[in-house]
Amino acid sequence: MKIHLKFDYTQLTKKIIQEKLTDLGYKFNIIGFGEFNFLEKVPLAKMEELTAIFKEYGIDIVENQKSVLVQKIKDAIVEMVHTDKALNIKSSVYIAEKLNLNYTYLSNVFSEVTYTSIENFIIIQKIELAKNLMIKTSLNLTEISIQLNYSSVAHLSTQFKNTTGMTPSAFQKIIQKRREIAQKNN
């Protein structure tokens, strides 16, 4: 029996961080998504242990200020793409307001650290969400393009092909074929 899950990345990450810090007996307070303060001095050996534990969940402790800012930008983008919070606002405005910093500065730091642009990261996030919607829902391409705030299906299709190397229709055919194979095997 196949079961599909829907989950909130922000809530999941926050819960993992809280549980692991509590399990290790740390005193802390969570400031916001991806940020917390220790309320006591933590020895280097304990920090290395915590780093290893978080790494198992794909969570990295960021120490460089520019890397911290890039992670905040990525978090804002993921939140923007995966929620309905920014449907009618330009992404540059949303990110700048969310982080309370000039967008040009944010864009420059992001490019310097990641060697790609904020716009490319947004496209990748939107295409990943489009793929998930194609896999997990019965929405057609028009509905998906509207949900992801694309100007047209053609615009979504072009970005999808540029990002994945295949058209959305080809991707949907592969998914349909996999479903048929899975049904035959069950």
Short mmCIF file of N, CA and C in Angstrom, two decimals:
data_model
loop_
_atom_site.label_atom_id
_atom_site.label_comp_id
_atom_site.label_asym_id
_atom_site.label_seq_id
_atom_site.Cartn_x
_atom_site.Cartn_y
_atom_site.Cartn_z
N MET A 1 0.84 -1.18 0.00
CA MET A 1 0.00 0.00 0.00
C MET A 1 0.89 1.24 0.00
N LYS A 2 0.66 2.12 -0.95
CA LYS A 2 1.43 3.35 -1.06
C LYS A 2 0.71 4.46 -0.30
N ILE A 3 1.47 5.22 0.47
CA ILE A 3 0.92 6.34 1.23
C ILE A 3 1.68 7.60 0.82
N HIS A 4 0.95 8.67 0.57
CA HIS A 4 1.55 9.96 0.22
C HIS A 4 1.50 10.86 1.43
N LEU A 5 2.59 11.57 1.66
CA LEU A 5 2.67 12.48 2.80
C LEU A 5 2.76 13.93 2.32
N LYS A 6 2.16 14.78 3.09
CA LYS A 6 2.30 16.22 2.87
C LYS A 6 2.83 16.77 4.18
N PHE A 7 3.88 17.58 4.11
CA PHE A 7 4.42 18.10 5.35
C PHE A 7 4.96 19.51 5.16
N ASP A 8 5.10 20.18 6.28
CA ASP A 8 5.59 21.55 6.32
C ASP A 8 7.08 21.49 6.68
N TYR A 9 7.94 21.86 5.72
CA TYR A 9 9.39 21.80 5.94
C TYR A 9 9.81 22.64 7.15
N THR A 10 9.22 23.80 7.28
CA THR A 10 9.57 24.68 8.38
C THR A 10 9.26 24.04 9.72
N GLN A 11 8.06 23.51 9.87
CA GLN A 11 7.65 22.87 11.11
C GLN A 11 8.48 21.62 11.39
N LEU A 12 8.74 20.84 10.35
CA LEU A 12 9.53 19.62 10.50
C LEU A 12 10.94 19.93 10.99
N THR A 13 11.58 20.90 10.35
CA THR A 13 12.95 21.28 10.73
C THR A 13 12.98 21.82 12.16
N LYS A 14 12.04 22.68 12.49
CA LYS A 14 11.98 23.26 13.84
C LYS A 14 11.82 22.15 14.88
N LYS A 15 10.97 21.17 14.61
CA LYS A 15 10.72 20.07 15.54
C LYS A 15 11.98 19.22 15.73
N ILE A 16 12.68 18.93 14.64
CA ILE A 16 13.92 18.14 14.74
C ILE A 16 14.94 18.88 15.59
N ILE A 17 15.11 20.17 15.33
CA ILE A 17 16.08 20.96 16.09
C ILE A 17 15.71 20.99 17.57
N GLN A 18 14.44 21.25 17.88
CA GLN A 18 14.01 21.27 19.28
C GLN A 18 14.25 19.93 19.96
N GLU A 19 13.87 18.84 19.30
CA GLU A 19 14.02 17.50 19.90
C GLU A 19 15.48 17.16 20.15
N LYS A 20 16.34 17.41 19.17
CA LYS A 20 17.75 17.06 19.31
C LYS A 20 18.43 17.90 20.38
N LEU A 21 18.16 19.20 20.41
CA LEU A 21 18.76 20.05 21.44
C LEU A 21 18.27 19.67 22.83
N THR A 22 16.99 19.35 22.95
CA THR A 22 16.42 18.93 24.23
C THR A 22 17.01 17.58 24.66
N ASP A 23 17.09 16.63 23.72
CA ASP A 23 17.65 15.30 24.02
C ASP A 23 19.09 15.41 24.54
N LEU A 24 19.84 16.37 24.02
CA LEU A 24 21.24 16.54 24.43
C LEU A 24 21.37 17.40 25.69
N GLY A 25 20.24 17.90 26.20
CA GLY A 25 20.24 18.65 27.45
C GLY A 25 20.67 20.10 27.32
N TYR A 26 20.61 20.65 26.12
CA TYR A 26 21.00 22.04 25.93
C TYR A 26 19.89 22.97 26.37
N LYS A 27 20.27 24.12 26.89
CA LYS A 27 19.32 25.19 27.17
C LYS A 27 19.41 26.15 25.99
N PHE A 28 18.27 26.44 25.39
CA PHE A 28 18.26 27.24 24.17
C PHE A 28 16.92 27.94 24.02
N ASN A 29 16.88 28.90 23.12
CA ASN A 29 15.61 29.47 22.69
C ASN A 29 15.65 29.65 21.18
N ILE A 30 14.52 29.35 20.54
CA ILE A 30 14.44 29.47 19.10
C ILE A 30 14.03 30.90 18.76
N ILE A 31 14.82 31.52 17.87
CA ILE A 31 14.60 32.90 17.48
C ILE A 31 13.62 32.95 16.31
N GLY A 32 13.84 32.12 15.35
CA GLY A 32 13.01 32.05 14.15
C GLY A 32 13.41 30.82 13.37
N PHE A 33 12.89 30.68 12.16
CA PHE A 33 13.21 29.50 11.37
C PHE A 33 14.71 29.47 11.08
N GLY A 34 15.35 28.40 11.48
CA GLY A 34 16.77 28.23 11.21
C GLY A 34 17.69 29.00 12.13
N GLU A 35 17.16 29.54 13.22
CA GLU A 35 17.98 30.30 14.15
C GLU A 35 17.60 29.99 15.59
N PHE A 36 18.62 29.77 16.41
CA PHE A 36 18.40 29.61 17.84
C PHE A 36 19.63 30.09 18.59
N ASN A 37 19.43 30.41 19.86
CA ASN A 37 20.52 30.83 20.74
C ASN A 37 20.73 29.78 21.81
N PHE A 38 21.99 29.49 22.10
CA PHE A 38 22.29 28.70 23.29
C PHE A 38 22.24 29.65 24.47
N LEU A 39 21.69 29.19 25.58
CA LEU A 39 21.60 30.01 26.79
C LEU A 39 22.72 29.68 27.76
N GLU A 40 23.69 28.92 27.26
CA GLU A 40 24.85 28.54 28.07
C GLU A 40 26.03 28.33 27.12
N LYS A 41 27.24 28.30 27.67
CA LYS A 41 28.42 28.06 26.85
C LYS A 41 28.46 26.59 26.45
N VAL A 42 28.74 26.34 25.18
CA VAL A 42 28.78 24.97 24.67
C VAL A 42 30.22 24.66 24.25
N PRO A 43 30.80 23.61 24.85
CA PRO A 43 32.18 23.24 24.50
C PRO A 43 32.30 22.80 23.03
N LEU A 44 33.48 22.97 22.47
CA LEU A 44 33.73 22.63 21.07
C LEU A 44 33.38 21.18 20.76
N ALA A 45 33.72 20.25 21.65
CA ALA A 45 33.41 18.83 21.42
C ALA A 45 31.90 18.62 21.30
N LYS A 46 31.13 19.32 22.12
CA LYS A 46 29.67 19.21 22.07
C LYS A 46 29.13 19.81 20.77
N MET A 47 29.75 20.90 20.30
CA MET A 47 29.33 21.51 19.03
C MET A 47 29.58 20.55 17.87
N GLU A 48 30.72 19.84 17.93
CA GLU A 48 31.03 18.86 16.88
C GLU A 48 30.01 17.72 16.90
N GLU A 49 29.61 17.28 18.10
CA GLU A 49 28.60 16.23 18.23
C GLU A 49 27.26 16.71 17.66
N LEU A 50 26.88 17.93 18.01
CA LEU A 50 25.63 18.50 17.53
C LEU A 50 25.66 18.65 16.00
N THR A 51 26.78 19.10 15.48
CA THR A 51 26.94 19.25 14.03
C THR A 51 26.74 17.90 13.34
N ALA A 52 27.31 16.85 13.89
CA ALA A 52 27.18 15.51 13.30
C ALA A 52 25.73 15.02 13.36
N ILE A 53 25.06 15.26 14.47
CA ILE A 53 23.66 14.84 14.62
C ILE A 53 22.78 15.58 13.61
N PHE A 54 22.94 16.89 13.51
CA PHE A 54 22.14 17.67 12.55
C PHE A 54 22.43 17.23 11.12
N LYS A 55 23.69 16.89 10.84
CA LYS A 55 24.10 16.49 9.48
C LYS A 55 23.30 15.26 9.02
N GLU A 56 22.97 14.35 9.96
CA GLU A 56 22.18 13.16 9.63
C GLU A 56 20.82 13.54 9.04
N TYR A 57 20.30 14.70 9.39
CA TYR A 57 19.00 15.18 8.91
C TYR A 57 19.13 16.18 7.77
N GLY A 58 20.37 16.36 7.27
CA GLY A 58 20.58 17.32 6.19
C GLY A 58 20.58 18.76 6.67
N ILE A 59 20.85 18.96 7.95
CA ILE A 59 20.87 20.30 8.54
C ILE A 59 22.33 20.66 8.82
N ASP A 60 22.78 21.78 8.28
CA ASP A 60 24.15 22.24 8.52
C ASP A 60 24.14 23.46 9.42
N ILE A 61 25.12 23.53 10.31
CA ILE A 61 25.31 24.72 11.13
C ILE A 61 26.16 25.68 10.32
N VAL A 62 25.65 26.89 10.12
CA VAL A 62 26.31 27.89 9.28
C VAL A 62 27.00 28.90 10.18
N GLU A 63 28.27 29.16 9.90
CA GLU A 63 29.02 30.08 10.74
C GLU A 63 29.39 31.37 10.02
N ASN A 64 29.56 31.34 8.72
CA ASN A 64 29.93 32.51 7.93
C ASN A 64 28.70 33.41 7.77
N GLN A 65 28.83 34.71 8.02
CA GLN A 65 27.68 35.63 7.97
C GLN A 65 27.02 35.66 6.60
N LYS A 66 27.82 35.63 5.54
CA LYS A 66 27.23 35.63 4.20
C LYS A 66 26.46 34.33 3.95
N SER A 67 26.99 33.23 4.43
CA SER A 67 26.29 31.94 4.28
C SER A 67 24.99 31.94 5.08
N VAL A 68 25.01 32.58 6.23
CA VAL A 68 23.78 32.70 7.03
C VAL A 68 22.74 33.49 6.25
N LEU A 69 23.16 34.58 5.65
CA LEU A 69 22.24 35.41 4.87
C LEU A 69 21.71 34.63 3.66
N VAL A 70 22.57 33.88 2.99
CA VAL A 70 22.12 33.07 1.84
C VAL A 70 21.09 32.05 2.29
N GLN A 71 21.31 31.44 3.45
CA GLN A 71 20.34 30.46 3.95
C GLN A 71 19.00 31.14 4.25
N LYS A 72 19.05 32.35 4.78
CA LYS A 72 17.81 33.09 5.03
C LYS A 72 17.09 33.41 3.72
N ILE A 73 17.87 33.75 2.70
CA ILE A 73 17.27 34.01 1.38
C ILE A 73 16.60 32.74 0.86
N LYS A 74 17.32 31.62 0.94
CA LYS A 74 16.76 30.34 0.48
C LYS A 74 15.49 29.99 1.25
N ASP A 75 15.52 30.19 2.56
CA ASP A 75 14.34 29.89 3.39
C ASP A 75 13.16 30.76 2.97
N ALA A 76 13.42 32.04 2.70
CA ALA A 76 12.36 32.95 2.27
C ALA A 76 11.79 32.51 0.92
N ILE A 77 12.66 32.07 0.03
CA ILE A 77 12.21 31.61 -1.29
C ILE A 77 11.37 30.35 -1.16
N VAL A 78 11.83 29.41 -0.36
CA VAL A 78 11.07 28.16 -0.17
C VAL A 78 9.70 28.48 0.42
N GLU A 79 9.67 29.36 1.41
CA GLU A 79 8.40 29.76 2.00
C GLU A 79 7.51 30.44 0.96
N MET A 80 8.10 31.31 0.15
CA MET A 80 7.35 32.03 -0.87
C MET A 80 6.76 31.07 -1.90
N VAL A 81 7.55 30.11 -2.36
CA VAL A 81 7.10 29.18 -3.41
C VAL A 81 6.10 28.17 -2.86
N HIS A 82 6.32 27.68 -1.66
CA HIS A 82 5.51 26.58 -1.12
C HIS A 82 4.28 27.04 -0.35
N THR A 83 4.09 28.35 -0.21
CA THR A 83 2.89 28.86 0.44
C THR A 83 2.25 29.89 -0.47
N ASP A 84 1.10 30.34 -0.10
CA ASP A 84 0.40 31.35 -0.91
C ASP A 84 0.72 32.77 -0.47
N LYS A 85 1.80 32.95 0.29
CA LYS A 85 2.09 34.26 0.88
C LYS A 85 2.47 35.33 -0.13
N ALA A 86 3.00 34.95 -1.28
CA ALA A 86 3.53 35.95 -2.20
C ALA A 86 2.95 35.82 -3.61
N LEU A 87 1.71 35.43 -3.72
CA LEU A 87 1.13 35.22 -5.04
C LEU A 87 1.07 36.49 -5.88
N ASN A 88 0.76 37.61 -5.29
CA ASN A 88 0.57 38.82 -6.07
C ASN A 88 1.64 39.88 -5.81
N ILE A 89 2.82 39.43 -5.43
CA ILE A 89 3.91 40.36 -5.17
C ILE A 89 5.15 39.85 -5.89
N LYS A 90 5.96 40.77 -6.40
CA LYS A 90 7.19 40.36 -7.07
C LYS A 90 8.11 39.68 -6.07
N SER A 91 8.81 38.67 -6.53
CA SER A 91 9.70 37.92 -5.64
C SER A 91 10.79 38.81 -5.04
N SER A 92 11.31 39.75 -5.83
CA SER A 92 12.35 40.64 -5.30
C SER A 92 11.82 41.49 -4.15
N VAL A 93 10.60 41.96 -4.27
CA VAL A 93 9.98 42.76 -3.22
C VAL A 93 9.73 41.89 -1.99
N TYR A 94 9.21 40.68 -2.21
CA TYR A 94 8.92 39.77 -1.10
C TYR A 94 10.18 39.46 -0.30
N ILE A 95 11.25 39.09 -1.00
CA ILE A 95 12.50 38.71 -0.33
C ILE A 95 13.10 39.90 0.41
N ALA A 96 13.14 41.06 -0.24
CA ALA A 96 13.71 42.26 0.39
C ALA A 96 12.92 42.65 1.64
N GLU A 97 11.58 42.59 1.56
CA GLU A 97 10.76 42.93 2.73
C GLU A 97 10.89 41.88 3.82
N LYS A 98 10.95 40.62 3.44
CA LYS A 98 11.05 39.53 4.42
C LYS A 98 12.34 39.65 5.23
N LEU A 99 13.45 40.01 4.54
CA LEU A 99 14.75 40.09 5.21
C LEU A 99 15.12 41.51 5.61
N ASN A 100 14.26 42.46 5.23
CA ASN A 100 14.48 43.86 5.58
C ASN A 100 15.84 44.37 5.12
N LEU A 101 16.21 43.96 3.88
CA LEU A 101 17.46 44.40 3.28
C LEU A 101 17.23 44.74 1.82
N ASN A 102 18.13 45.51 1.23
CA ASN A 102 18.06 45.90 -0.16
C ASN A 102 18.21 44.66 -1.05
N TYR A 103 17.34 44.54 -2.06
CA TYR A 103 17.36 43.35 -2.91
C TYR A 103 18.66 43.24 -3.71
N THR A 104 19.20 44.34 -4.17
CA THR A 104 20.45 44.30 -4.94
C THR A 104 21.57 43.72 -4.09
N TYR A 105 21.64 44.14 -2.84
CA TYR A 105 22.64 43.60 -1.92
C TYR A 105 22.42 42.10 -1.73
N LEU A 106 21.17 41.70 -1.48
CA LEU A 106 20.86 40.28 -1.29
C LEU A 106 21.25 39.47 -2.53
N SER A 107 20.92 39.99 -3.69
CA SER A 107 21.23 39.31 -4.95
C SER A 107 22.74 39.14 -5.13
N ASN A 108 23.48 40.19 -4.83
CA ASN A 108 24.95 40.13 -4.96
C ASN A 108 25.56 39.11 -4.01
N VAL A 109 25.13 39.10 -2.76
CA VAL A 109 25.64 38.14 -1.78
C VAL A 109 25.28 36.71 -2.20
N PHE A 110 24.05 36.52 -2.61
CA PHE A 110 23.59 35.19 -3.04
C PHE A 110 24.45 34.67 -4.19
N SER A 111 24.66 35.50 -5.19
CA SER A 111 25.46 35.10 -6.35
C SER A 111 26.91 34.83 -5.96
N GLU A 112 27.45 35.64 -5.08
CA GLU A 112 28.84 35.48 -4.64
C GLU A 112 29.04 34.13 -3.92
N VAL A 113 28.10 33.76 -3.09
CA VAL A 113 28.24 32.54 -2.29
C VAL A 113 27.83 31.29 -3.05
N THR A 114 26.78 31.37 -3.86
CA THR A 114 26.24 30.16 -4.51
C THR A 114 26.64 29.99 -5.97
N TYR A 115 27.19 31.03 -6.58
CA TYR A 115 27.55 31.02 -8.00
C TYR A 115 26.33 30.85 -8.91
N THR A 116 25.19 31.22 -8.43
CA THR A 116 23.98 31.27 -9.23
C THR A 116 23.14 32.45 -8.74
N SER A 117 22.07 32.73 -9.46
CA SER A 117 21.26 33.89 -9.09
C SER A 117 20.05 33.47 -8.24
N ILE A 118 19.49 34.44 -7.56
CA ILE A 118 18.25 34.21 -6.81
C ILE A 118 17.17 33.75 -7.77
N GLU A 119 17.11 34.36 -8.94
CA GLU A 119 16.09 34.01 -9.92
C GLU A 119 16.19 32.54 -10.31
N ASN A 120 17.41 32.04 -10.54
CA ASN A 120 17.59 30.62 -10.87
C ASN A 120 17.15 29.73 -9.73
N PHE A 121 17.44 30.13 -8.50
CA PHE A 121 17.02 29.32 -7.35
C PHE A 121 15.50 29.29 -7.25
N ILE A 122 14.86 30.42 -7.52
CA ILE A 122 13.39 30.47 -7.50
C ILE A 122 12.83 29.53 -8.57
N ILE A 123 13.39 29.59 -9.77
CA ILE A 123 12.93 28.72 -10.85
C ILE A 123 13.06 27.26 -10.46
N ILE A 124 14.20 26.89 -9.90
CA ILE A 124 14.42 25.50 -9.48
C ILE A 124 13.37 25.08 -8.45
N GLN A 125 13.09 25.95 -7.49
CA GLN A 125 12.10 25.63 -6.46
C GLN A 125 10.70 25.48 -7.08
N LYS A 126 10.36 26.36 -8.00
CA LYS A 126 9.05 26.30 -8.64
C LYS A 126 8.91 25.04 -9.50
N ILE A 127 9.97 24.67 -10.19
CA ILE A 127 9.92 23.47 -11.03
C ILE A 127 9.83 22.22 -10.15
N GLU A 128 10.54 22.20 -9.04
CA GLU A 128 10.43 21.06 -8.12
C GLU A 128 9.00 20.94 -7.59
N LEU A 129 8.39 22.07 -7.27
CA LEU A 129 7.01 22.04 -6.80
C LEU A 129 6.08 21.60 -7.93
N ALA A 130 6.33 22.07 -9.14
CA ALA A 130 5.51 21.65 -10.29
C ALA A 130 5.60 20.14 -10.47
N LYS A 131 6.81 19.59 -10.37
CA LYS A 131 6.98 18.13 -10.50
C LYS A 131 6.20 17.40 -9.41
N ASN A 132 6.28 17.89 -8.18
CA ASN A 132 5.54 17.27 -7.08
C ASN A 132 4.03 17.35 -7.31
N LEU A 133 3.57 18.48 -7.81
CA LEU A 133 2.14 18.62 -8.09
C LEU A 133 1.70 17.67 -9.20
N MET A 134 2.55 17.47 -10.20
CA MET A 134 2.23 16.53 -11.28
C MET A 134 2.18 15.09 -10.76
N ILE A 135 3.06 14.78 -9.83
CA ILE A 135 3.13 13.43 -9.28
C ILE A 135 1.99 13.16 -8.30
N LYS A 136 1.71 14.12 -7.43
CA LYS A 136 0.82 13.87 -6.29
C LYS A 136 -0.60 14.38 -6.44
N THR A 137 -0.88 15.15 -7.50
CA THR A 137 -2.23 15.67 -7.66
C THR A 137 -2.73 15.37 -9.07
N SER A 138 -3.96 15.69 -9.28
CA SER A 138 -4.54 15.52 -10.62
C SER A 138 -4.66 16.86 -11.35
N LEU A 139 -3.93 17.86 -10.89
CA LEU A 139 -3.96 19.18 -11.54
C LEU A 139 -3.36 19.09 -12.94
N ASN A 140 -3.97 19.82 -13.87
CA ASN A 140 -3.38 19.88 -15.21
C ASN A 140 -2.36 21.02 -15.26
N LEU A 141 -1.65 21.13 -16.39
CA LEU A 141 -0.59 22.14 -16.50
C LEU A 141 -1.11 23.56 -16.35
N THR A 142 -2.29 23.82 -16.85
CA THR A 142 -2.87 25.16 -16.70
C THR A 142 -3.08 25.49 -15.23
N GLU A 143 -3.64 24.55 -14.49
CA GLU A 143 -3.89 24.77 -13.05
C GLU A 143 -2.58 24.92 -12.29
N ILE A 144 -1.58 24.12 -12.66
CA ILE A 144 -0.27 24.21 -12.00
C ILE A 144 0.38 25.55 -12.31
N SER A 145 0.31 25.99 -13.57
CA SER A 145 0.93 27.27 -13.92
C SER A 145 0.25 28.43 -13.18
N ILE A 146 -1.06 28.35 -13.00
CA ILE A 146 -1.78 29.39 -12.25
C ILE A 146 -1.36 29.34 -10.77
N GLN A 147 -1.30 28.13 -10.20
CA GLN A 147 -0.93 27.99 -8.79
C GLN A 147 0.48 28.51 -8.53
N LEU A 148 1.38 28.33 -9.50
CA LEU A 148 2.77 28.78 -9.33
C LEU A 148 3.01 30.19 -9.85
N ASN A 149 1.91 30.87 -10.20
CA ASN A 149 1.96 32.26 -10.62
C ASN A 149 2.76 32.49 -11.91
N TYR A 150 2.67 31.54 -12.84
CA TYR A 150 3.28 31.74 -14.15
C TYR A 150 2.33 32.54 -15.03
N SER A 151 2.87 33.29 -15.97
CA SER A 151 2.05 34.10 -16.86
C SER A 151 1.30 33.23 -17.87
N SER A 152 1.86 32.05 -18.17
CA SER A 152 1.21 31.14 -19.12
C SER A 152 1.76 29.73 -18.95
N VAL A 153 1.07 28.77 -19.54
CA VAL A 153 1.55 27.39 -19.54
C VAL A 153 2.85 27.31 -20.34
N ALA A 154 2.94 28.09 -21.41
CA ALA A 154 4.15 28.09 -22.24
C ALA A 154 5.37 28.52 -21.42
N HIS A 155 5.19 29.52 -20.56
CA HIS A 155 6.29 29.99 -19.71
C HIS A 155 6.73 28.88 -18.75
N LEU A 156 5.77 28.24 -18.10
CA LEU A 156 6.09 27.10 -17.23
C LEU A 156 6.80 26.01 -18.02
N SER A 157 6.27 25.66 -19.19
CA SER A 157 6.85 24.59 -20.00
C SER A 157 8.29 24.90 -20.40
N THR A 158 8.55 26.14 -20.77
CA THR A 158 9.91 26.54 -21.16
C THR A 158 10.87 26.41 -19.99
N GLN A 159 10.47 26.93 -18.82
CA GLN A 159 11.34 26.82 -17.65
C GLN A 159 11.50 25.37 -17.21
N PHE A 160 10.45 24.59 -17.32
CA PHE A 160 10.50 23.17 -16.95
C PHE A 160 11.51 22.45 -17.84
N LYS A 161 11.44 22.67 -19.14
CA LYS A 161 12.35 22.01 -20.08
C LYS A 161 13.79 22.48 -19.87
N ASN A 162 13.99 23.77 -19.65
CA ASN A 162 15.34 24.30 -19.42
C ASN A 162 15.95 23.74 -18.13
N THR A 163 15.12 23.48 -17.14
CA THR A 163 15.60 23.00 -15.84
C THR A 163 15.80 21.49 -15.82
N THR A 164 14.84 20.75 -16.39
CA THR A 164 14.87 19.28 -16.28
C THR A 164 15.39 18.59 -17.54
N GLY A 165 15.37 19.29 -18.67
CA GLY A 165 15.78 18.67 -19.92
C GLY A 165 14.65 17.95 -20.64
N MET A 166 13.45 18.01 -20.09
CA MET A 166 12.28 17.40 -20.74
C MET A 166 11.08 18.30 -20.57
N THR A 167 10.11 18.07 -21.43
CA THR A 167 8.89 18.87 -21.35
C THR A 167 8.02 18.35 -20.21
N PRO A 168 7.10 19.18 -19.72
CA PRO A 168 6.18 18.69 -18.69
C PRO A 168 5.37 17.49 -19.18
N SER A 169 5.00 17.49 -20.45
CA SER A 169 4.22 16.37 -21.00
C SER A 169 5.02 15.08 -20.97
N ALA A 170 6.31 15.15 -21.32
CA ALA A 170 7.16 13.96 -21.26
C ALA A 170 7.30 13.48 -19.82
N PHE A 171 7.44 14.42 -18.90
CA PHE A 171 7.54 14.07 -17.48
C PHE A 171 6.26 13.37 -17.02
N GLN A 172 5.11 13.92 -17.42
CA GLN A 172 3.83 13.32 -17.03
C GLN A 172 3.67 11.91 -17.62
N LYS A 173 4.16 11.70 -18.84
CA LYS A 173 4.10 10.36 -19.45
C LYS A 173 4.93 9.36 -18.65
N ILE A 174 6.09 9.79 -18.20
CA ILE A 174 6.95 8.92 -17.38
C ILE A 174 6.24 8.57 -16.08
N ILE A 175 5.64 9.56 -15.45
CA ILE A 175 4.91 9.33 -14.20
C ILE A 175 3.76 8.37 -14.44
N GLN A 176 3.02 8.57 -15.52
CA GLN A 176 1.89 7.69 -15.84
C GLN A 176 2.38 6.26 -16.06
N LYS A 177 3.48 6.10 -16.77
CA LYS A 177 4.04 4.77 -17.03
C LYS A 177 4.43 4.09 -15.72
N ARG A 178 5.05 4.85 -14.81
CA ARG A 178 5.44 4.30 -13.50
C ARG A 178 4.21 3.87 -12.70
N ARG A 179 3.16 4.66 -12.78
CA ARG A 179 1.92 4.30 -12.07
C ARG A 179 1.35 3.01 -12.63
N GLU A 180 1.35 2.87 -13.96
CA GLU A 180 0.83 1.66 -14.59
C GLU A 180 1.64 0.44 -14.17
N ILE A 181 2.94 0.59 -14.14
CA ILE A 181 3.83 -0.52 -13.74
C ILE A 181 3.57 -0.89 -12.27
N ALA A 182 3.44 0.14 -11.42
CA ALA A 182 3.19 -0.09 -10.00
C ALA A 182 1.85 -0.80 -9.78
N GLN A 183 0.82 -0.42 -10.56
CA GLN A 183 -0.48 -1.06 -10.44
C GLN A 183 -0.42 -2.51 -10.87
N LYS A 184 0.34 -2.82 -11.91
CA LYS A 184 0.48 -4.20 -12.38
C LYS A 184 1.20 -5.06 -11.34
N ASN A 185 2.13 -4.44 -10.61
CA ASN A 185 2.91 -5.18 -9.60
C ASN A 185 2.17 -5.36 -8.29
N ASN A 186 1.07 -4.64 -8.10
CA ASN A 186 0.32 -4.74 -6.84
C ASN A 186 -0.79 -5.72 -6.94
#
